[in-house]
Amino acid sequence: MNFPRIIFFALLLLAPTFIFAQQDMDQDGIADELDFDADNDGIPNYIEQAYPLADQDGDGLANYLDLDSDNDGISDLVEAGMLDQNGNGQVDDFIDEDLDGWHDYAQLDLAQLDVDQDGLPAFLDLDFNGDGQADLWLWNDMELDRDENGQVDNFRDLDQDGFDDRFDGDLFNIQMPGESRNTPQKYISLQNRLLQQATTSMNSCKKADEYGLCYDNQL
C-alpha cells in the first residue's frame, strides 16, 4: 500500500476550498478583466488606462473603475459629452448586443475629447477648456473646494465607485431623489458644448462663450 499517496489525497480532501469571486464593478454580468468598459461610464478601459497616472485623483481606484477620475464632482460620463438622466455616472439605456461590456452606441471621439489640447481628455482634466477656472467651480460649487485645487474637499464614497456621495445619484445602487447635487439639467449646457466641440475645431472657432467653447452652431 502506498501510504504517502493516501496521505496526500487525504490532505487534499481536508484542505479548505477557496472560491474567488470575479469583480464586476458595473454589474453588467461581465467580469472586469473581460469587460471593455468595466465601470460603464461610456469610456473604454484602454483609453482610461492610456495616460501616465493610472489613478488620476489618487483615491485608490484606477481610472477605468472610477466614475469621476479627476474628482471634480462631474462624472466621466458627462465630461465625455454623454447624457446621464439619473445622475449615477453610468450609461443610460445600456445596450450591449455583442456582450463586450461597452455600450453599443458610445462614441470614441467624445471619450477622447481634449478641448484645450493639453494632452488630457476632459474627463481627466480639472480645467477642461484651459481658461484658468476649475470645472468644479464653474459647474458645481466653489464652496466645495476651499483649498482651490480643483477637486472636491472631504471626499466620501460609501459605495466605492469613485464618485463623491454628494454627487452620486445612485448610492448603494438605490436611487435617492433629492440627495444628489448631480442632476441632468445642471449639465445640459456643458454637454451641449462638449458635443459641439467634438465636431468643431478650436482653430476655426469664430465665437466663444464664457466657458471658452465655440457656439457658432450651438445646439
CSV table of C-alpha atoms in Angstrom, one decimal:
chain,number,residue,atom,x,y,z
A,1,MET,CA,0.0,0.0,0.0
A,2,ASN,CA,1.3,3.4,-0.9
A,3,PHE,CA,0.8,5.4,2.3
A,4,PRO,CA,2.4,8.7,1.1
A,5,ARG,CA,-0.1,8.8,-1.8
A,6,ILE,CA,-3.0,8.0,0.5
A,7,ILE,CA,-1.9,10.8,2.9
A,8,PHE,CA,-1.6,13.2,0.0
A,9,PHE,CA,-5.1,12.7,-1.2
A,10,ALA,CA,-6.5,12.7,2.3
A,11,LEU,CA,-4.9,16.2,2.8
A,12,LEU,CA,-6.5,17.4,-0.5
A,13,LEU,CA,-9.9,16.3,0.8
A,14,LEU,CA,-9.4,18.0,4.1
A,15,ALA,CA,-8.0,21.2,2.7
A,16,PRO,CA,-10.3,24.3,2.6
A,17,THR,CA,-11.8,25.2,-0.7
A,18,PHE,CA,-11.4,28.8,-1.8
A,19,ILE,CA,-13.8,30.4,-4.3
A,20,PHE,CA,-12.6,33.6,-5.8
A,21,ALA,CA,-15.4,35.8,-6.9
A,22,GLN,CA,-14.8,37.8,-10.0
A,23,GLN,CA,-15.3,41.5,-9.6
A,24,ASP,CA,-17.9,43.1,-11.7
A,25,MET,CA,-17.8,46.9,-11.0
A,26,ASP,CA,-20.7,47.9,-13.2
A,27,GLN,CA,-22.8,44.8,-12.5
A,28,ASP,CA,-23.4,44.0,-16.2
A,29,GLY,CA,-22.6,40.3,-15.8
A,30,ILE,CA,-19.2,40.6,-17.3
A,31,ALA,CA,-16.1,40.3,-15.0
A,32,ASP,CA,-14.0,43.5,-15.0
A,33,GLU,CA,-11.0,41.7,-16.6
A,34,LEU,CA,-13.2,40.8,-19.6
A,35,ASP,CA,-15.2,44.0,-19.7
A,36,PHE,CA,-14.3,46.5,-22.4
A,37,ASP,CA,-15.8,49.3,-20.1
A,38,ALA,CA,-15.6,48.0,-16.6
A,39,ASP,CA,-17.3,50.9,-14.9
A,40,ASN,CA,-19.8,51.5,-17.7
A,41,ASP,CA,-19.0,55.2,-18.0
A,42,GLY,CA,-19.0,55.0,-21.8
A,43,ILE,CA,-15.2,55.3,-22.0
A,44,PRO,CA,-13.3,52.1,-22.9
A,45,ASN,CA,-10.8,50.8,-20.3
A,46,TYR,CA,-7.9,51.1,-22.8
A,47,ILE,CA,-8.5,54.9,-23.0
A,48,GLU,CA,-8.8,55.4,-19.3
A,49,GLN,CA,-5.5,53.4,-18.8
A,50,ALA,CA,-3.6,55.2,-21.6
A,51,TYR,CA,-2.5,58.1,-19.5
A,52,PRO,CA,0.6,58.4,-17.2
A,53,LEU,CA,-1.5,58.4,-14.0
A,54,ALA,CA,-3.5,55.2,-13.6
A,55,ASP,CA,-5.3,56.8,-10.7
A,56,GLN,CA,-5.7,60.4,-11.7
A,57,ASP,CA,-7.2,61.7,-8.5
A,58,GLY,CA,-5.3,59.4,-6.1
A,59,ASP,CA,-8.4,58.0,-4.4
A,60,GLY,CA,-7.1,54.4,-4.7
A,61,LEU,CA,-9.4,53.5,-7.5
A,62,ALA,CA,-7.9,53.1,-11.0
A,63,ASN,CA,-9.4,55.4,-13.7
A,64,TYR,CA,-11.0,52.6,-15.5
A,65,LEU,CA,-13.0,51.7,-12.4
A,66,ASP,CA,-13.6,55.3,-11.3
A,67,LEU,CA,-16.8,57.1,-12.3
A,68,ASP,CA,-15.1,60.5,-11.6
A,69,SER,CA,-11.5,60.0,-12.4
A,70,ASP,CA,-10.4,63.6,-11.6
A,71,ASN,CA,-12.7,64.1,-8.6
A,72,ASP,CA,-14.1,67.3,-9.7
A,73,GLY,CA,-17.7,66.3,-8.9
A,74,ILE,CA,-18.6,65.8,-12.6
A,75,SER,CA,-18.8,62.2,-13.8
A,76,ASP,CA,-16.5,61.0,-16.5
A,77,LEU,CA,-19.7,60.1,-18.5
A,78,VAL,CA,-20.8,63.7,-18.5
A,79,GLU,CA,-17.3,65.1,-19.3
A,80,ALA,CA,-17.2,62.7,-22.2
A,81,GLY,CA,-20.3,64.5,-23.6
A,82,MET,CA,-22.9,61.9,-22.8
A,83,LEU,CA,-26.2,62.3,-21.1
A,84,ASP,CA,-26.9,61.0,-17.6
A,85,GLN,CA,-30.6,61.3,-16.8
A,86,ASN,CA,-30.4,59.6,-13.4
A,87,GLY,CA,-27.1,61.1,-12.3
A,88,ASN,CA,-25.4,57.8,-11.4
A,89,GLY,CA,-22.4,58.4,-13.7
A,90,GLN,CA,-23.1,55.4,-15.9
A,91,VAL,CA,-24.6,55.0,-19.4
A,92,ASP,CA,-28.3,55.4,-19.6
A,93,ASP,CA,-30.3,52.7,-21.5
A,94,PHE,CA,-27.3,50.5,-21.7
A,95,ILE,CA,-27.3,48.2,-24.8
A,96,ASP,CA,-24.6,45.6,-25.4
A,97,GLU,CA,-25.6,43.1,-28.1
A,98,ASP,CA,-22.1,41.9,-28.7
A,99,LEU,CA,-21.5,41.3,-24.9
A,100,ASP,CA,-18.2,43.1,-24.7
A,101,GLY,CA,-19.3,45.3,-21.8
A,102,TRP,CA,-19.2,48.6,-23.8
A,103,HIS,CA,-22.4,50.5,-24.8
A,104,ASP,CA,-23.1,49.8,-28.4
A,105,TYR,CA,-23.8,53.5,-29.1
A,106,ALA,CA,-20.9,55.1,-27.2
A,107,GLN,CA,-18.6,57.3,-29.3
A,108,LEU,CA,-14.8,57.2,-29.1
A,109,ASP,CA,-14.4,60.8,-30.3
A,110,LEU,CA,-16.3,62.0,-27.3
A,111,ALA,CA,-14.4,59.8,-24.9
A,112,GLN,CA,-11.1,61.2,-26.1
A,113,LEU,CA,-12.2,64.9,-26.3
A,114,ASP,CA,-9.3,67.2,-25.4
A,115,VAL,CA,-10.8,70.7,-25.6
A,116,ASP,CA,-7.7,72.7,-24.6
A,117,GLN,CA,-5.2,70.5,-26.3
A,118,ASP,CA,-3.2,70.0,-23.2
A,119,GLY,CA,-2.8,66.2,-23.6
A,120,LEU,CA,-5.6,65.3,-21.2
A,121,PRO,CA,-9.2,64.5,-22.2
A,122,ALA,CA,-12.0,66.4,-20.5
A,123,PHE,CA,-12.7,63.5,-18.0
A,124,LEU,CA,-9.2,63.7,-16.6
A,125,ASP,CA,-8.7,67.5,-16.9
A,126,LEU,CA,-9.6,69.7,-13.9
A,127,ASP,CA,-9.9,72.7,-16.3
A,128,PHE,CA,-11.1,71.1,-19.5
A,129,ASN,CA,-11.1,74.3,-21.5
A,130,GLY,CA,-7.9,75.8,-20.1
A,131,ASP,CA,-9.5,79.1,-19.0
A,132,GLY,CA,-7.9,79.0,-15.6
A,133,GLN,CA,-11.2,78.3,-13.8
A,134,ALA,CA,-11.6,74.8,-12.4
A,135,ASP,CA,-14.5,72.8,-13.8
A,136,LEU,CA,-15.7,72.2,-10.2
A,137,TRP,CA,-16.0,76.0,-9.6
A,138,LEU,CA,-18.0,76.6,-12.8
A,139,TRP,CA,-20.3,73.6,-12.8
A,140,ASN,CA,-20.7,72.7,-9.2
A,141,ASP,CA,-20.0,74.8,-6.1
A,142,MET,CA,-16.7,76.6,-5.3
A,143,GLU,CA,-17.5,76.2,-1.6
A,144,LEU,CA,-16.7,72.5,-2.0
A,145,ASP,CA,-13.1,73.4,-2.9
A,146,ARG,CA,-11.8,75.5,-0.1
A,147,ASP,CA,-8.2,74.7,-0.9
A,148,GLU,CA,-8.8,75.7,-4.6
A,149,ASN,CA,-7.1,72.6,-6.1
A,150,GLY,CA,-10.0,71.9,-8.4
A,151,GLN,CA,-11.1,68.8,-6.6
A,152,VAL,CA,-13.9,68.1,-4.1
A,153,ASP,CA,-12.9,68.5,-0.5
A,154,ASN,CA,-13.6,65.9,2.2
A,155,PHE,CA,-14.1,63.2,-0.3
A,156,ARG,CA,-16.5,60.5,0.8
A,157,ASP,CA,-17.6,57.5,-1.3
A,158,LEU,CA,-19.6,54.8,0.5
A,159,ASP,CA,-20.2,52.6,-2.5
A,160,GLN,CA,-16.6,52.9,-3.6
A,161,ASP,CA,-17.3,53.8,-7.2
A,162,GLY,CA,-15.0,56.9,-7.2
A,163,PHE,CA,-18.0,59.3,-7.3
A,164,ASP,CA,-18.3,61.5,-4.2
A,165,ASP,CA,-21.6,60.8,-2.4
A,166,ARG,CA,-22.8,64.4,-2.7
A,167,PHE,CA,-22.9,64.0,-6.4
A,168,ASP,CA,-23.6,60.3,-6.9
A,169,GLY,CA,-27.2,59.8,-7.9
A,170,ASP,CA,-27.1,56.0,-7.2
A,171,LEU,CA,-25.9,55.4,-3.6
A,172,PHE,CA,-25.8,51.7,-2.9
A,173,ASN,CA,-27.5,51.2,-6.3
A,174,ILE,CA,-30.7,52.7,-4.9
A,175,GLN,CA,-31.9,56.0,-6.3
A,176,MET,CA,-32.2,58.7,-3.6
A,177,PRO,CA,-34.1,61.6,-5.1
A,178,GLY,CA,-33.0,65.0,-3.7
A,179,GLU,CA,-29.8,63.6,-2.2
A,180,SER,CA,-27.6,64.2,-5.1
A,181,ARG,CA,-26.3,67.5,-6.5
A,182,ASN,CA,-25.8,65.8,-9.8
A,183,THR,CA,-29.0,66.5,-11.8
A,184,PRO,CA,-29.2,66.0,-15.6
A,185,GLN,CA,-30.5,69.6,-16.1
A,186,LYS,CA,-27.4,71.0,-14.4
A,187,TYR,CA,-25.0,69.8,-17.0
A,188,ILE,CA,-27.1,70.1,-20.2
A,189,SER,CA,-25.2,73.3,-21.2
A,190,LEU,CA,-21.9,71.6,-20.6
A,191,GLN,CA,-22.9,68.5,-22.5
A,192,ASN,CA,-24.1,70.5,-25.5
A,193,ARG,CA,-20.9,72.4,-25.6
A,194,LEU,CA,-18.8,69.3,-25.4
A,195,LEU,CA,-20.8,67.7,-28.1
A,196,GLN,CA,-20.3,70.6,-30.4
A,197,GLN,CA,-16.6,70.8,-29.5
A,198,ALA,CA,-16.2,67.3,-30.7
A,199,THR,CA,-17.1,68.4,-34.2
A,200,THR,CA,-15.7,72.0,-34.2
A,201,SER,CA,-12.0,72.8,-34.4
A,202,MET,CA,-10.9,75.4,-31.8
A,203,ASN,CA,-8.7,77.0,-34.6
A,204,SER,CA,-11.7,77.7,-36.7
A,205,CYS,CA,-13.8,79.0,-33.9
A,206,LYS,CA,-15.2,82.5,-34.6
A,207,LYS,CA,-17.2,82.9,-31.4
A,208,ALA,CA,-16.8,81.5,-27.9
A,209,ASP,CA,-18.9,81.6,-24.9
A,210,GLU,CA,-17.9,82.5,-21.3
A,211,TYR,CA,-16.5,79.0,-20.9
A,212,GLY,CA,-14.2,79.3,-24.0
A,213,LEU,CA,-16.3,76.9,-26.1
A,214,CYS,CA,-17.5,77.6,-29.7
A,215,TYR,CA,-21.1,78.3,-30.2
A,216,ASP,CA,-21.1,79.1,-33.9
A,217,ASN,CA,-23.5,76.2,-34.3
A,218,GLN,CA,-24.7,75.9,-30.8
A,219,LEU,CA,-27.1,73.0,-30.1
